[in-house]
mmCIF file of C-alpha atoms in Angstrom:
data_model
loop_
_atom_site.group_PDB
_atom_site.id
_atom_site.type_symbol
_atom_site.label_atom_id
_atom_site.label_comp_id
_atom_site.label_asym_id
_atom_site.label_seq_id
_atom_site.Cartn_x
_atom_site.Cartn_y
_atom_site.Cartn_z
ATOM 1 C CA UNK A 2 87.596 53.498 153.324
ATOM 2 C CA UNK A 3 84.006 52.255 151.795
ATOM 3 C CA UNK A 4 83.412 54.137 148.540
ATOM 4 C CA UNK A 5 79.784 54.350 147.998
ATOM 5 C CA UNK A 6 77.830 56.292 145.194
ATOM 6 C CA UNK A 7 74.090 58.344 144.726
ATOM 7 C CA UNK A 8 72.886 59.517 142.038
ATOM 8 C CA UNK A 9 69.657 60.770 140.555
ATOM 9 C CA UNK A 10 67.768 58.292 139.291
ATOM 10 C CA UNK A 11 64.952 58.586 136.842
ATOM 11 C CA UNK A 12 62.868 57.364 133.794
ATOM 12 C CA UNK A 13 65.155 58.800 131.447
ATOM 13 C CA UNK A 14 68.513 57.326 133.599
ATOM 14 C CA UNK A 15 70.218 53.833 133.703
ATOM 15 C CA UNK A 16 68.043 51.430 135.894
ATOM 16 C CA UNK A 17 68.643 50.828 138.841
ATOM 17 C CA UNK A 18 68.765 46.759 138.332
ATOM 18 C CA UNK A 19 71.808 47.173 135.935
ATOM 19 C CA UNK A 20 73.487 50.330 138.430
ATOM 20 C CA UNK A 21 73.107 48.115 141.189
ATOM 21 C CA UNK A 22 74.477 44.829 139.572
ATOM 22 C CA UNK A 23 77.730 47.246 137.676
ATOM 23 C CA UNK A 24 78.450 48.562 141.640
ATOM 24 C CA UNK A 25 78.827 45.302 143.242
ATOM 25 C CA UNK A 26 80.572 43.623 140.794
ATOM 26 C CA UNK A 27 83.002 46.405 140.670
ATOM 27 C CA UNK A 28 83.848 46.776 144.302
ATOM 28 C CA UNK A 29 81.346 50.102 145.571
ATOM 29 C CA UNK A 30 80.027 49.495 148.744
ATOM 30 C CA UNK A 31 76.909 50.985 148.448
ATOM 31 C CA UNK A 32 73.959 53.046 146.589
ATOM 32 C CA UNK A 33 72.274 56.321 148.260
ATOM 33 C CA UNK A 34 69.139 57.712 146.467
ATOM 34 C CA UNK A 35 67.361 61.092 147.310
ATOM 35 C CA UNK A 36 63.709 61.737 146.974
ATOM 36 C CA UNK A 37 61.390 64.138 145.989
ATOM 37 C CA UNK A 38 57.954 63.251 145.430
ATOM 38 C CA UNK A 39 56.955 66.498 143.346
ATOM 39 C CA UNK A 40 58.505 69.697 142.656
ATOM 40 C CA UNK A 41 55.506 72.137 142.348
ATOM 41 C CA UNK A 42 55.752 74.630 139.361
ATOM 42 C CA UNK A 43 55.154 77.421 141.045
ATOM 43 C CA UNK A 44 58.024 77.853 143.210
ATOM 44 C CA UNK A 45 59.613 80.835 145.430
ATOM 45 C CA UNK A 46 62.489 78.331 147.290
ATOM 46 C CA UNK A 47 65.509 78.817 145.897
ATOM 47 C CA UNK A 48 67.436 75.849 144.423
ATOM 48 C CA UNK A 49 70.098 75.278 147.086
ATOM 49 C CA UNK A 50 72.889 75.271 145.007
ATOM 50 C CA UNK A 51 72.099 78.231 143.122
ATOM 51 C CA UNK A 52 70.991 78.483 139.591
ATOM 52 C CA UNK A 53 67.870 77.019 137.650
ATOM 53 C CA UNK A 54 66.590 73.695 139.383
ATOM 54 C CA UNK A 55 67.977 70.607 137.209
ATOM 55 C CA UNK A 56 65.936 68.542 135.414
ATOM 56 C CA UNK A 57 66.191 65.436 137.655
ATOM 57 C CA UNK A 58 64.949 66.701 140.433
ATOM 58 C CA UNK A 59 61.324 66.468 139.490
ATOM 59 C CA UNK A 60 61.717 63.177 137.490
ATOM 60 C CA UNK A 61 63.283 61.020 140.904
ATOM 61 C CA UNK A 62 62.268 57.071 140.876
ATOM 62 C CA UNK A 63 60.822 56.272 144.192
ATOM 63 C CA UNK A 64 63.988 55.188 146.462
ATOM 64 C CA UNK A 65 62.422 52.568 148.550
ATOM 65 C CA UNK A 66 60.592 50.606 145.308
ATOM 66 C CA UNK A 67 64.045 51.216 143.391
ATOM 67 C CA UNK A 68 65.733 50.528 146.232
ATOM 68 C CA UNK A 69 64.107 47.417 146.426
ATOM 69 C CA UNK A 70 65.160 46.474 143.186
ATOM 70 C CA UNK A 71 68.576 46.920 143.843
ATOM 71 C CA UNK A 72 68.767 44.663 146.822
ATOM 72 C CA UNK A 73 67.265 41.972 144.527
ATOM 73 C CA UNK A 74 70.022 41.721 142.398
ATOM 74 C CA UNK A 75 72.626 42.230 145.095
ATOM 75 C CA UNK A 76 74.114 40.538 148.045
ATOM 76 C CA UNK A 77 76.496 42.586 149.456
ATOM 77 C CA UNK A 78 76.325 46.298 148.480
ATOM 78 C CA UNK A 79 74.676 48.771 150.935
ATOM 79 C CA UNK A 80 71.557 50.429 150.644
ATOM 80 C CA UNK A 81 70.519 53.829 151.212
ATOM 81 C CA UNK A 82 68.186 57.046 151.327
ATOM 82 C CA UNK A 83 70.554 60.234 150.686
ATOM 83 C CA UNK A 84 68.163 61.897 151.980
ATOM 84 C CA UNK A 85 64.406 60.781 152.953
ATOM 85 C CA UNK A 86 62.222 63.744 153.624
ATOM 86 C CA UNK A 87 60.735 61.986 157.273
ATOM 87 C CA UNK A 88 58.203 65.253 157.379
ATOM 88 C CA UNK A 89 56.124 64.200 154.311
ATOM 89 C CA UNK A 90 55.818 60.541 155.192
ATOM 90 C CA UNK A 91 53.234 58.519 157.695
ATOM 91 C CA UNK A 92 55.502 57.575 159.905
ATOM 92 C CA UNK A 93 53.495 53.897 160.771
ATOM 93 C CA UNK A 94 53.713 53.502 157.086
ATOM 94 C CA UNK A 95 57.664 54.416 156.489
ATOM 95 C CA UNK A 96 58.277 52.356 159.548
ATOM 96 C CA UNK A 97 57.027 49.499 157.409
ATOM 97 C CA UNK A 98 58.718 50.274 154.383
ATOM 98 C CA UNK A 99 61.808 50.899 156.148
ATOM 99 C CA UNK A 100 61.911 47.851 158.012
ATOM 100 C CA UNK A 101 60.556 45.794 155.145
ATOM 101 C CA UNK A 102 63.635 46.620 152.916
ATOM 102 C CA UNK A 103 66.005 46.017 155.857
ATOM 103 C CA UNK A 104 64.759 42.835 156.415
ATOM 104 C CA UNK A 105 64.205 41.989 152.668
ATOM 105 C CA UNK A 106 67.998 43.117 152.455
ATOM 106 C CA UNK A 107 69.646 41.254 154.997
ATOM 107 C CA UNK A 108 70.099 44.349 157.446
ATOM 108 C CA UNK A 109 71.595 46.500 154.301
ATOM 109 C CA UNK A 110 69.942 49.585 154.391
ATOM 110 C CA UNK A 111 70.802 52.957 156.047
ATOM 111 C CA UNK A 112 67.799 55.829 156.369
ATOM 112 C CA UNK A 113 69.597 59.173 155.486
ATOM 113 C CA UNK A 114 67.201 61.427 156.843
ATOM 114 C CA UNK A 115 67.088 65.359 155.895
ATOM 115 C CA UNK A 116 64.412 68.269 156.734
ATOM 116 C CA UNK A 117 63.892 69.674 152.858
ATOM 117 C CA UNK A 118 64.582 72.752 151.169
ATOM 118 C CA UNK A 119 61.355 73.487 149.048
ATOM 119 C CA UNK A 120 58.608 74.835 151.167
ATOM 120 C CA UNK A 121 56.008 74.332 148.503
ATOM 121 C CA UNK A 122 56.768 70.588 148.286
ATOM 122 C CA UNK A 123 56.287 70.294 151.778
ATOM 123 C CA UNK A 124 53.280 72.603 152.147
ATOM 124 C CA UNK A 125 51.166 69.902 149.647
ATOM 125 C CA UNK A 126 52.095 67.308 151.996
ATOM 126 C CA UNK A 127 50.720 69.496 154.923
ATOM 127 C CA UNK A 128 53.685 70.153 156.998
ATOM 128 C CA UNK A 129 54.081 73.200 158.646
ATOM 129 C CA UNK A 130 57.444 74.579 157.462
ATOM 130 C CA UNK A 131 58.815 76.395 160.982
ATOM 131 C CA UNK A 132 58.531 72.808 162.678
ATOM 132 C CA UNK A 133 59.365 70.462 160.329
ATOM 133 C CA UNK A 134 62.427 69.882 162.509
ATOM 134 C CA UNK A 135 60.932 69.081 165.217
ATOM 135 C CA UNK A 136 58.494 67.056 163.547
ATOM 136 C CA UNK A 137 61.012 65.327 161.428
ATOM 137 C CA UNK A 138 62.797 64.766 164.979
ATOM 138 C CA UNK A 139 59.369 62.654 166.410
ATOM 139 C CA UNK A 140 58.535 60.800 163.857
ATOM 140 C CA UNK A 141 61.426 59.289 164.267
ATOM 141 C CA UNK A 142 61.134 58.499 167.446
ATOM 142 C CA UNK A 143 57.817 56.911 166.457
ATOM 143 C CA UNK A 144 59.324 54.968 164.077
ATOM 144 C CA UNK A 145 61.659 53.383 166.828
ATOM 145 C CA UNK A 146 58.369 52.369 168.911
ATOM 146 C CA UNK A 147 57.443 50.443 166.100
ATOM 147 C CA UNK A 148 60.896 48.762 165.498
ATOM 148 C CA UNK A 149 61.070 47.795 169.195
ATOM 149 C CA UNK A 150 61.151 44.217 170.094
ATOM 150 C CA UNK A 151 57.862 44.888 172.614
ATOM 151 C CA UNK A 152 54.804 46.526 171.634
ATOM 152 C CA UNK A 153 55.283 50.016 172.653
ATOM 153 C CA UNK A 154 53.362 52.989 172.371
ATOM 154 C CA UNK A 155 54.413 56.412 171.795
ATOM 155 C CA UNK A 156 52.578 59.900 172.252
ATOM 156 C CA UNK A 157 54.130 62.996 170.773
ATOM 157 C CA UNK A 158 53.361 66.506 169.658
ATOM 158 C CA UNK A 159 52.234 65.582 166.257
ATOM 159 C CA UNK A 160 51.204 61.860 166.330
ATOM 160 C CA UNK A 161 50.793 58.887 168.099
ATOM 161 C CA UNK A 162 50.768 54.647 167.963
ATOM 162 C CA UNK A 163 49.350 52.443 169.944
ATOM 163 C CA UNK A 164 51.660 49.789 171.389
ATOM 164 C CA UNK A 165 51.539 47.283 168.253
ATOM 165 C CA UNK A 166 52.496 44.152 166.708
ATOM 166 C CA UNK A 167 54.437 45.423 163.997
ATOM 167 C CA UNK A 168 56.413 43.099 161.456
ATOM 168 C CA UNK A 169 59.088 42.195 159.835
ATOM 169 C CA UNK A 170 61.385 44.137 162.158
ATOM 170 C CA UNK A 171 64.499 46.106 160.948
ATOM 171 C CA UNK A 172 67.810 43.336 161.314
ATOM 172 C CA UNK A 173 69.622 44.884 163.973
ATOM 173 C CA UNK A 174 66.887 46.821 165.867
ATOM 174 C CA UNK A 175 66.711 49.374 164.109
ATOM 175 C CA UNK A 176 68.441 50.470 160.640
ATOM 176 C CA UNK A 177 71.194 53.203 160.640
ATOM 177 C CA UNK A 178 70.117 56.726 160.736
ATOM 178 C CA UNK A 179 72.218 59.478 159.247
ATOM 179 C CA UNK A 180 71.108 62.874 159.026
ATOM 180 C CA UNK A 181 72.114 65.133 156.822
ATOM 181 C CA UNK A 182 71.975 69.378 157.033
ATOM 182 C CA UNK A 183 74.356 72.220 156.993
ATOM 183 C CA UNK A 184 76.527 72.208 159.869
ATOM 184 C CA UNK A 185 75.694 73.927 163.168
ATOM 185 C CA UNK A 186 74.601 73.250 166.740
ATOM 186 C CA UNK A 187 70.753 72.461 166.264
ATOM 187 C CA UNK A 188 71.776 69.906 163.943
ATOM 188 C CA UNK A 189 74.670 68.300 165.645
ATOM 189 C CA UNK A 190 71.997 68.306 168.858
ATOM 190 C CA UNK A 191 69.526 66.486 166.576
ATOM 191 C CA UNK A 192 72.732 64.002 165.563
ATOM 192 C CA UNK A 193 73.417 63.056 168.732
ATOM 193 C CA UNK A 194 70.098 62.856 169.831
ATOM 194 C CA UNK A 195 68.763 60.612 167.697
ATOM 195 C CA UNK A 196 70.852 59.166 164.963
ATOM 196 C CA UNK A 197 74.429 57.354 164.215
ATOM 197 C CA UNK A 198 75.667 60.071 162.365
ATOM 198 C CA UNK A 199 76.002 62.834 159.759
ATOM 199 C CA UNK A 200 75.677 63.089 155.632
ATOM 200 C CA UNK A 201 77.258 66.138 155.020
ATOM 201 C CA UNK A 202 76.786 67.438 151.356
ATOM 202 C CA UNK A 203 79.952 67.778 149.708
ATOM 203 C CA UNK A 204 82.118 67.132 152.634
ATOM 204 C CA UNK A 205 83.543 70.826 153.099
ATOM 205 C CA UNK A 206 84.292 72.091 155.822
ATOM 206 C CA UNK A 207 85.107 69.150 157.724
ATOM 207 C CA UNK A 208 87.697 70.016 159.989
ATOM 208 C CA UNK A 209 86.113 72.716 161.954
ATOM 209 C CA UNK A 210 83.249 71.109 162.092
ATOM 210 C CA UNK A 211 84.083 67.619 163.535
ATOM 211 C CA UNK A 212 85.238 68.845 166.689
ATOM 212 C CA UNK A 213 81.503 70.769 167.215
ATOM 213 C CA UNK A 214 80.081 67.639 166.360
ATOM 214 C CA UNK A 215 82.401 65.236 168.648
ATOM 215 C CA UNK A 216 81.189 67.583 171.591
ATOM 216 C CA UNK A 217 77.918 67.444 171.119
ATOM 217 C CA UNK A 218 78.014 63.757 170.792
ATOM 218 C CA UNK A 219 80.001 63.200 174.004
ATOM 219 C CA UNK A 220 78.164 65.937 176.069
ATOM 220 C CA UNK A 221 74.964 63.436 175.323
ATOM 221 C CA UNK A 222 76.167 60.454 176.705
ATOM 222 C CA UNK A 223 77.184 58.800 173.249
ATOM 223 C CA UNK A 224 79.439 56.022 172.573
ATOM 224 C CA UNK A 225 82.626 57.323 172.458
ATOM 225 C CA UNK A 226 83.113 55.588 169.212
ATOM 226 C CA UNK A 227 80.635 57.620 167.204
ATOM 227 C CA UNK A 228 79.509 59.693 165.455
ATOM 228 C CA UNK A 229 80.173 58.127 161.947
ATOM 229 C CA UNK A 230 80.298 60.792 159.287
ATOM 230 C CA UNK A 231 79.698 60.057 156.062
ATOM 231 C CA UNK A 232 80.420 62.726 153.219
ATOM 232 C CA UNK A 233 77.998 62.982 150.616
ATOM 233 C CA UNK A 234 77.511 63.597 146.762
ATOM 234 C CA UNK A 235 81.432 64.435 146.822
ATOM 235 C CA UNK A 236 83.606 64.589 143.519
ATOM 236 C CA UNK A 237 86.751 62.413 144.387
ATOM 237 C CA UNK A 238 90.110 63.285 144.160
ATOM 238 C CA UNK A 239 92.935 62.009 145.896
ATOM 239 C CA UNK A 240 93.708 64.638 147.621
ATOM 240 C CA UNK A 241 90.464 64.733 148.951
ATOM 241 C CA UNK A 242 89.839 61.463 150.212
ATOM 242 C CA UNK A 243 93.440 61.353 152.031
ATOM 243 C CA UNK A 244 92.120 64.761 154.120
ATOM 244 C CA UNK A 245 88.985 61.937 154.685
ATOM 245 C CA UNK A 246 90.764 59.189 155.789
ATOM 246 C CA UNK A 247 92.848 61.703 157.955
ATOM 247 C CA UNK A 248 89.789 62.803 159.750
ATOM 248 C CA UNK A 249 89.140 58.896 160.341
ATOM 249 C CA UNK A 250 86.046 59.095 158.174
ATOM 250 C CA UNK A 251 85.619 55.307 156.837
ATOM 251 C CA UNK A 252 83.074 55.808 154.434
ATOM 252 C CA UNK A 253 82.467 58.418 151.239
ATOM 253 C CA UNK A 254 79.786 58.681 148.853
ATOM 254 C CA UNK A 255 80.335 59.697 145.691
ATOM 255 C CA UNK A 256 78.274 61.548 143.436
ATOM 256 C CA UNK A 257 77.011 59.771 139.690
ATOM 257 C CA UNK A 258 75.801 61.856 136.838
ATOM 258 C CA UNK A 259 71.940 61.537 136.490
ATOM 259 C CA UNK A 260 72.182 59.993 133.025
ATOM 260 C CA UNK A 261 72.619 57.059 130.908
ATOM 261 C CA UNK A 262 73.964 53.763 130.872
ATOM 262 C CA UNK A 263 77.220 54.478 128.561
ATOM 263 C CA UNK A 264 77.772 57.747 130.339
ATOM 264 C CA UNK A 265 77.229 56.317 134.028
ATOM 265 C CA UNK A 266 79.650 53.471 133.126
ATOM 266 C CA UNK A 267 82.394 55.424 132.216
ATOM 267 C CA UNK A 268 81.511 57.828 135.511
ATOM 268 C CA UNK A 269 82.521 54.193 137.198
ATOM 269 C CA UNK A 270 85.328 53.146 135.338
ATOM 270 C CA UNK A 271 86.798 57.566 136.273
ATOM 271 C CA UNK A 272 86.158 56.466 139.925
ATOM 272 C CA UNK A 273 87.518 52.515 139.605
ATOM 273 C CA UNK A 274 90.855 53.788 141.325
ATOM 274 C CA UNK A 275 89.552 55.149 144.551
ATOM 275 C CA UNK A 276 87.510 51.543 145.451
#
């Protein structure tokens, strides 16, 4: 099983030139960021997990540029968004970005793709909250026009390219797309319409919703050896990653303490034992 790792990074945490360097050298397979570009102050969404919003959340490094710096001091360990927010992007321009740090990478990168929580975030970037999914869902597909090997145009709902030359292209085609959300059938529809796989927050859950999610996959024509599922921001334990590897999941991410270089350290030396 990979063991990969996200975490919060900010101006007040460890860099992510000395994370990324500390991960390959001990043995992680890869590094998920999330994203938020702003966190308006005056909010009525509720913080997900309950509670006051933490303090990280509105201080978030850029994942592509610090992603970026990670791959420069790397060779091997994977690269990924846990999650990007599609909706508030151009979708020509994250195209580019996306395929530039694939290429840049050596075909390392994954896009972990989610639909938001925080309507006012979303509302200053102009998206219309009730279709985000669907929107989220397009863009994509747009995105894929401009990866292809041809020129290729693509008309949608919300947007439209012309066919293009567009350049550098993503390694293998296209990078792989996991998207993340709370389990159910709209978003194990989405999944198998349009992605490799699933970033599940926490992992919870699992086994009764694998099987939803293996049906939906195979009732859309999928390969039979998909999806991949990849659980997210977990808190190891043994126990835990047996029931994983159980479920033939091949790849965890772990979940880093938005802090310091001392205190991020010993975070990896806790976790040393399940790489």
């Amino acid at each position: 099983m990979r063991i990969a790792t996200t975490i919060f990074l900010t101006d007040e945490t460890i860099t992510p030139v000395r994370l990324a360097r500390e991960l390959e050298e001990r043995g992680f397979s890869g590094l998920y960021l999330p994203e938020h570009t702003h966190i308006p102050v005056e909010r009525t969404s509720p913080y997900p997990a309950g509670g006051e919003l933490p303090r990280e959340y509105s201080r978030t490094l850029d994942p592509f540029v610090a992603l970026g710096q990670a791959a420069a001091v790397t060779e091997r360990l994977g690269l990924g968004t846990g999650i990007t927010l599609v909706a508030q992007h151009d979708p020509i321009d994250l195209a580019k970005q996306v395929a530039t740090l694939d290429h840049l990478s050596g075909g390392r990168f994954t896009l972990g793709v989610g639909f938001g929580w925080n309507k006012e975030e979303a509302a200053d970037h102009g998206v219309e909250w009730a279709s985000r999914r669907a929107l989220t869902q397009e863009r994509l597909a747009l995105m894929r026009a401009l990866w292809a090997g041809e020129p290729t145009a693509f008309k949608g709902e919300f947007g439209a390219v012309r066919a293009s030359n567009a350049y550098p292209k993503p390694v293998r085609g296209e990078p792989r797309v996991l998207i993340g959300g709370a389990a159910g059938p709209k978003l194990f529809a989405g999944i198998a319409e349009g992605a490799d796989g699933w970033l599940p927050i926490g992992g919870r859950g699992l086994t009764e919703a694998l099987p939803a999610l293996r049906a939906a996959w195979t009732a859309a024509g999928r390969d039979p050896a998909g999806p991949q599922v990849v659980p997210y921001a977990v808190v190891p334990s043994e126990g835990k990653l047996a029931h994983y590897a159980e479920l033939g999941i091949k790849e965890v991410v772990l979940q880093l303490p938005p802090a310091g270089e001392a205190e991020v350290l010993r975070t990896l030396d806790a976790y040393a034992p399940f790489v």
